[in-house]
Backbone as JSON, one array per atom type, in Angstrom:
{
  "sequence": "MKKPFSKYQVYLMTIPKNERRNSSTPKQALPLITWIDENLYKITISNYNKLYKYLLQQKNRSISFDQYTFLIRDNSENTSIDKRIRITQNERTVFIFDLRANGVTCFSLNIKHSPNKDDLKYKELWLKLINEILK",
  "N": [[52.26, 75.03, 112.89], [55.61, 75.96, 112.83], [57.05, 79.06, 111.35], [59.81, 79.17, 108.93], [63.08, 80.37, 109.71], [63.92, 83.71, 108.69], [66.19, 85.2, 106.35], [67.48, 87.26, 107.46], [67.09, 86.97, 110.26], [68.66, 84.42, 110.66], [71.17, 85.47, 109.95], [71.44, 87.29, 112.06], [71.66, 85.52, 114.16], [74.15, 84.42, 113.77], [75.86, 86.22, 114.68], [77.47, 87.25, 117.77], [75.28, 88.6, 120.38], [76.12, 90.85, 121.71], [77.85, 92.13, 119.82], [76.36, 92.97, 117.81], [75.4, 95.65, 115.78], [72.75, 97.27, 115.42], [69.99, 95.78, 115.94], [67.36, 96.06, 115.31], [66.22, 96.7, 112.87], [66.42, 95.32, 109.5], [67.95, 96.83, 107.67], [69.76, 98.34, 109.19], [71.42, 96.55, 110.28], [74.63, 95.06, 110.39], [76.2, 94.25, 107.38], [77.09, 90.95, 106.4], [79.29, 90.54, 104.81], [80.83, 92.95, 105.46], [81.21, 92.5, 108.14], [82.85, 90.31, 108.1], [85.1, 91.52, 106.62], [85.95, 93.49, 108.6], [86.48, 91.98, 110.87], [88.05, 89.65, 110.24], [89.8, 90.46, 108.18], [90.7, 93.0, 109.1], [89.92, 95.32, 107.86], [89.26, 98.21, 108.61], [87.93, 101.5, 109.53], [89.81, 102.8, 111.27], [92.21, 101.38, 110.91], [92.6, 101.82, 108.16], [93.04, 104.61, 108.18], [95.44, 104.71, 109.59], [97.06, 103.35, 107.84], [96.89, 105.08, 105.61], [97.95, 107.44, 106.64], [100.57, 106.56, 107.14], [101.51, 106.06, 104.49], [101.46, 108.71, 103.42], [103.6, 109.64, 104.74], [105.82, 108.39, 103.45], [108.3, 108.64, 101.02], [107.53, 108.73, 98.04], [104.85, 108.72, 98.55], [104.2, 105.94, 98.43], [104.5, 102.38, 99.0], [106.39, 99.44, 98.46], [105.27, 96.11, 98.63], [105.55, 92.79, 98.85], [104.66, 91.71, 95.59], [103.54, 93.96, 94.89], [102.48, 97.38, 94.9], [101.46, 99.76, 97.11], [99.74, 102.63, 97.15], [98.99, 106.25, 97.4], [97.33, 108.98, 95.78], [96.69, 111.67, 96.39], [97.49, 114.23, 98.79], [96.15, 114.84, 101.08], [95.31, 115.1, 104.33], [92.96, 115.42, 105.45], [90.06, 114.19, 106.89], [87.52, 114.34, 106.05], [86.96, 114.07, 103.46], [86.68, 112.01, 100.56], [88.9, 109.27, 100.42], [91.32, 107.46, 98.84], [93.14, 104.4, 98.43], [95.3, 102.81, 96.53], [96.04, 99.62, 95.11], [98.73, 98.65, 93.08], [100.15, 96.79, 90.44], [102.82, 96.22, 88.33], [102.8, 98.85, 87.55], [99.89, 99.23, 86.99], [96.67, 99.8, 88.17], [95.29, 97.62, 90.29], [93.57, 96.96, 92.37], [91.28, 98.66, 94.56], [90.93, 100.47, 97.61], [88.56, 102.47, 99.2], [87.74, 105.15, 101.37], [84.84, 106.13, 102.77], [82.18, 108.02, 103.94], [80.49, 106.21, 105.16], [82.09, 103.95, 105.6], [84.71, 101.64, 104.8], [85.21, 100.73, 101.42], [85.93, 98.24, 99.06], [87.39, 97.1, 95.99], [87.93, 95.28, 93.04], [89.55, 95.99, 89.97], [90.06, 94.42, 87.94], [88.33, 92.84, 85.56], [88.36, 90.4, 84.22], [89.0, 88.26, 85.53], [87.7, 86.16, 88.3], [85.98, 88.18, 90.41], [85.6, 87.74, 93.17], [87.55, 85.91, 94.01], [89.83, 87.68, 93.4], [89.24, 89.76, 95.26], [89.4, 88.3, 97.72], [92.35, 87.72, 97.63], [93.52, 90.44, 97.59], [92.61, 91.41, 99.9], [93.76, 89.67, 101.78], [96.45, 90.44, 101.31], [96.21, 93.17, 102.31], [95.79, 92.58, 104.95], [98.17, 91.43, 105.63], [99.89, 93.53, 105.22], [98.86, 95.49, 107.2], [99.41, 94.21, 109.57], [102.25, 94.21, 109.55], [102.71, 96.93, 109.67], [101.62, 97.63, 111.98], [103.28, 96.49, 113.83]],
  "CA": [[53.7, 74.84, 112.33], [56.45, 77.26, 112.91], [57.63, 79.63, 110.17], [61.23, 79.13, 109.04], [63.9, 81.67, 109.87], [64.3, 84.62, 107.53], [67.62, 85.28, 106.11], [67.89, 88.2, 108.48], [67.12, 86.14, 111.59], [69.74, 83.53, 110.52], [72.27, 86.27, 110.04], [71.71, 87.77, 113.45], [72.1, 84.42, 115.04], [75.56, 84.15, 113.53], [76.75, 87.36, 115.3], [76.98, 87.46, 119.17], [74.34, 89.58, 120.69], [76.94, 92.07, 122.17], [78.52, 92.61, 118.76], [75.25, 93.5, 116.83], [75.13, 97.12, 115.88], [71.48, 97.68, 115.85], [69.34, 94.55, 115.45], [65.88, 96.54, 115.11], [65.83, 96.57, 111.5], [67.58, 94.71, 108.62], [68.74, 97.88, 106.94], [70.73, 98.86, 109.93], [72.3, 95.57, 110.74], [75.94, 94.98, 109.8], [76.17, 93.1, 106.39], [78.09, 89.89, 106.79], [80.68, 90.82, 104.28], [81.36, 93.95, 106.21], [81.68, 91.97, 109.33], [84.22, 89.46, 107.72], [86.09, 92.29, 106.29], [86.48, 94.17, 109.73], [86.95, 91.06, 111.97], [88.97, 88.75, 109.67], [90.93, 91.23, 107.36], [91.18, 94.24, 109.7], [89.67, 96.54, 107.02], [88.59, 99.15, 109.53], [88.33, 102.91, 109.26], [90.94, 103.23, 111.97], [93.38, 100.83, 110.19], [92.62, 102.56, 106.91], [93.63, 105.9, 108.53], [96.79, 104.43, 110.04], [97.76, 103.08, 106.54], [97.0, 106.3, 104.78], [98.96, 108.38, 107.27], [101.84, 105.88, 106.92], [101.65, 106.36, 103.12], [101.62, 110.14, 103.45], [105.01, 109.9, 105.3], [106.67, 107.96, 102.62], [108.84, 109.71, 99.93], [106.68, 108.78, 96.82], [103.41, 108.26, 98.99], [103.78, 104.6, 98.18], [105.42, 101.42, 99.54], [106.31, 98.34, 97.78], [104.99, 95.07, 99.45], [105.39, 91.7, 97.96], [104.94, 92.15, 94.16], [102.59, 94.97, 94.6], [102.73, 98.81, 95.44], [100.44, 100.47, 97.79], [99.97, 104.09, 96.99], [98.03, 107.35, 97.31], [97.68, 110.12, 94.73], [96.56, 112.9, 96.91], [98.25, 114.43, 99.9], [95.39, 115.33, 102.03], [95.03, 114.48, 105.77], [91.47, 115.85, 105.84], [89.17, 112.84, 106.95], [86.04, 114.56, 105.74], [86.81, 113.93, 102.11], [86.9, 110.62, 100.13], [90.28, 108.98, 100.25], [91.51, 106.23, 97.94], [94.48, 103.65, 98.53], [95.31, 101.9, 95.31], [97.12, 98.55, 94.92], [99.16, 98.44, 91.7], [101.0, 95.69, 89.91], [103.46, 96.6, 87.07], [102.23, 100.01, 87.3], [98.62, 99.2, 86.7], [95.94, 99.73, 89.31], [94.45, 96.31, 90.27], [92.6, 96.97, 93.52], [91.25, 99.88, 95.3], [90.2, 100.68, 98.94], [88.01, 103.72, 99.36], [87.29, 105.56, 102.7], [83.77, 106.97, 102.58], [81.5, 108.44, 105.18], [79.78, 105.02, 105.83], [83.13, 103.07, 105.89], [85.69, 101.37, 103.86], [84.85, 99.88, 100.45], [87.05, 97.78, 98.22], [86.89, 96.48, 94.68], [88.88, 94.89, 91.98], [89.48, 96.57, 88.59], [90.26, 93.27, 86.97], [87.11, 92.18, 85.33], [88.74, 89.26, 83.42], [88.97, 87.22, 86.58], [86.61, 86.14, 89.21], [86.27, 89.19, 91.47], [85.56, 87.31, 94.46], [88.92, 85.52, 94.25], [90.63, 88.9, 93.52], [88.95, 90.48, 96.59], [90.28, 87.62, 98.79], [93.73, 87.99, 97.5], [93.93, 91.87, 97.97], [92.19, 91.67, 101.5], [94.72, 89.18, 102.52], [97.44, 91.41, 101.23], [95.87, 94.22, 103.17], [95.98, 92.07, 106.35], [99.63, 91.31, 105.89], [100.47, 94.86, 105.38], [98.59, 96.1, 108.39], [100.2, 93.5, 110.58], [103.54, 94.59, 109.47], [102.82, 98.37, 110.09], [101.11, 97.73, 113.44], [104.2, 95.79, 114.78]],
  "C": [[54.46, 76.2, 112.33], [57.02, 77.76, 111.52], [59.1, 79.45, 110.17], [61.8, 80.45, 109.23], [64.02, 82.51, 108.72], [65.72, 84.66, 107.39], [68.21, 86.3, 107.17], [68.05, 87.65, 109.8], [68.31, 85.15, 111.73], [71.04, 84.4, 110.6], [72.61, 86.8, 111.32], [72.03, 86.61, 114.48], [73.59, 84.13, 114.81], [76.48, 85.17, 114.35], [76.31, 87.26, 116.9], [76.23, 88.51, 119.44], [75.04, 91.04, 120.95], [77.72, 92.78, 121.03], [77.59, 93.17, 117.74], [75.23, 94.98, 116.96], [73.77, 97.66, 116.31], [70.55, 96.58, 115.0], [67.82, 94.86, 115.18], [65.43, 96.39, 113.85], [66.91, 96.04, 110.53], [68.3, 95.69, 107.98], [69.93, 98.41, 107.79], [71.68, 97.93, 110.45], [73.48, 95.49, 109.78], [75.92, 93.83, 108.72], [77.28, 92.07, 106.71], [79.32, 90.13, 106.09], [81.44, 91.86, 104.92], [82.0, 93.39, 107.51], [82.89, 90.98, 109.27], [85.38, 90.45, 107.43], [86.83, 93.0, 107.61], [87.09, 93.14, 110.74], [88.14, 90.15, 111.47], [90.21, 89.36, 109.01], [91.33, 92.48, 107.92], [90.97, 95.38, 108.75], [88.67, 97.4, 107.83], [88.81, 100.56, 109.1], [89.53, 103.18, 110.03], [92.27, 102.63, 111.32], [93.68, 101.5, 108.9], [93.41, 104.04, 107.1], [95.02, 105.8, 108.83], [97.66, 104.16, 108.7], [97.99, 104.35, 105.72], [97.83, 107.3, 105.35], [100.45, 107.99, 106.97], [102.25, 106.1, 105.44], [102.06, 107.86, 102.87], [103.16, 110.34, 103.88], [106.08, 109.34, 104.42], [107.03, 108.96, 101.4], [107.85, 109.88, 98.75], [105.27, 108.43, 97.26], [103.13, 106.93, 98.49], [104.89, 103.81, 98.95], [105.17, 100.18, 98.55], [106.02, 97.17, 98.84], [104.69, 93.86, 98.67], [105.6, 92.12, 96.52], [104.07, 93.34, 93.87], [102.95, 96.27, 95.2], [101.44, 99.34, 95.9], [100.65, 101.98, 97.65], [98.73, 104.97, 97.06], [98.33, 108.45, 96.25], [97.34, 111.56, 95.26], [97.46, 113.07, 98.24], [97.39, 115.06, 100.99], [95.3, 114.58, 103.19], [93.58, 114.65, 106.18], [90.67, 114.54, 105.72], [87.95, 113.11, 106.46], [85.99, 114.34, 104.21], [87.05, 112.49, 101.72], [88.33, 110.43, 100.01], [90.4, 107.6, 99.67], [92.88, 105.67, 98.12], [94.35, 102.76, 97.34], [96.47, 100.82, 95.47], [97.53, 98.38, 93.49], [100.13, 97.33, 91.63], [101.61, 96.14, 88.54], [102.69, 98.01, 86.68], [100.68, 100.21, 86.84], [97.65, 98.92, 88.09], [95.18, 98.42, 89.21], [93.35, 96.25, 91.39], [92.42, 98.29, 94.17], [90.45, 99.91, 96.74], [89.84, 102.2, 98.99], [87.54, 104.0, 100.92], [86.1, 106.54, 102.23], [83.08, 107.27, 103.97], [80.91, 107.22, 106.02], [80.77, 103.85, 105.92], [83.9, 102.86, 104.79], [85.07, 100.41, 102.76], [85.95, 99.4, 99.62], [86.54, 97.05, 97.13], [87.99, 96.31, 93.82], [88.62, 95.58, 90.61], [89.58, 95.5, 87.56], [89.03, 92.59, 86.73], [87.28, 90.87, 84.51], [88.73, 88.09, 84.3], [87.76, 87.27, 87.5], [86.84, 87.3, 90.22], [86.2, 88.92, 92.89], [86.88, 86.67, 94.89], [89.91, 86.63, 94.4], [90.46, 89.45, 94.9], [89.62, 89.77, 97.62], [91.7, 87.89, 98.79], [94.13, 89.33, 98.07], [93.61, 91.99, 99.5], [93.23, 90.89, 102.24], [96.13, 89.81, 102.52], [97.33, 92.5, 102.18], [96.15, 93.87, 104.59], [97.45, 92.07, 106.71], [100.29, 92.64, 106.11], [100.15, 95.52, 106.78], [99.16, 95.45, 109.61], [101.69, 94.01, 110.62], [103.8, 96.13, 110.0], [102.5, 98.52, 111.58], [102.15, 97.04, 114.44], [104.86, 96.65, 115.78]]
}
C-alpha cells in the first residue's frame, strides 16, 4: 500500500516545477501564502521599493487612495535597513507592510476583526495602488 502524500509533497505539486525556488527541503520551499502574495497581489520586493520611492517623492511622504492613506515615516532610501509602509484610515494605522531581509511581511493591527479578512482587503488595496503607479 502506498503512503499518502505529505503536506509538503502536495504543496510542491501545486507549483509548476520551473517556479519552485528550492524543492530539496521543506524549510527552503516558498510558503503558499508568500506565493499567493507575490503572484496574485504583486507584493514583491521590487514593487515594495517602487512604492516606497514613490512615497518618498510625495510632499508629505504619503498619498491618499480610496478612503485610505499610504505613508512612510522615515526618509531613508537605504535598502539595507527595515522599511515600513503604513496604511491609515482616519489617521489610525490599520495595516503595515514591512520590508525585511527575507522579503515583505504584512499584517493588520485591527485585532477586533478577523485578521484574514483584513489581510485580503489591504492586499487588494495594495494591488490597486501598484497597478495605478505602474501605469
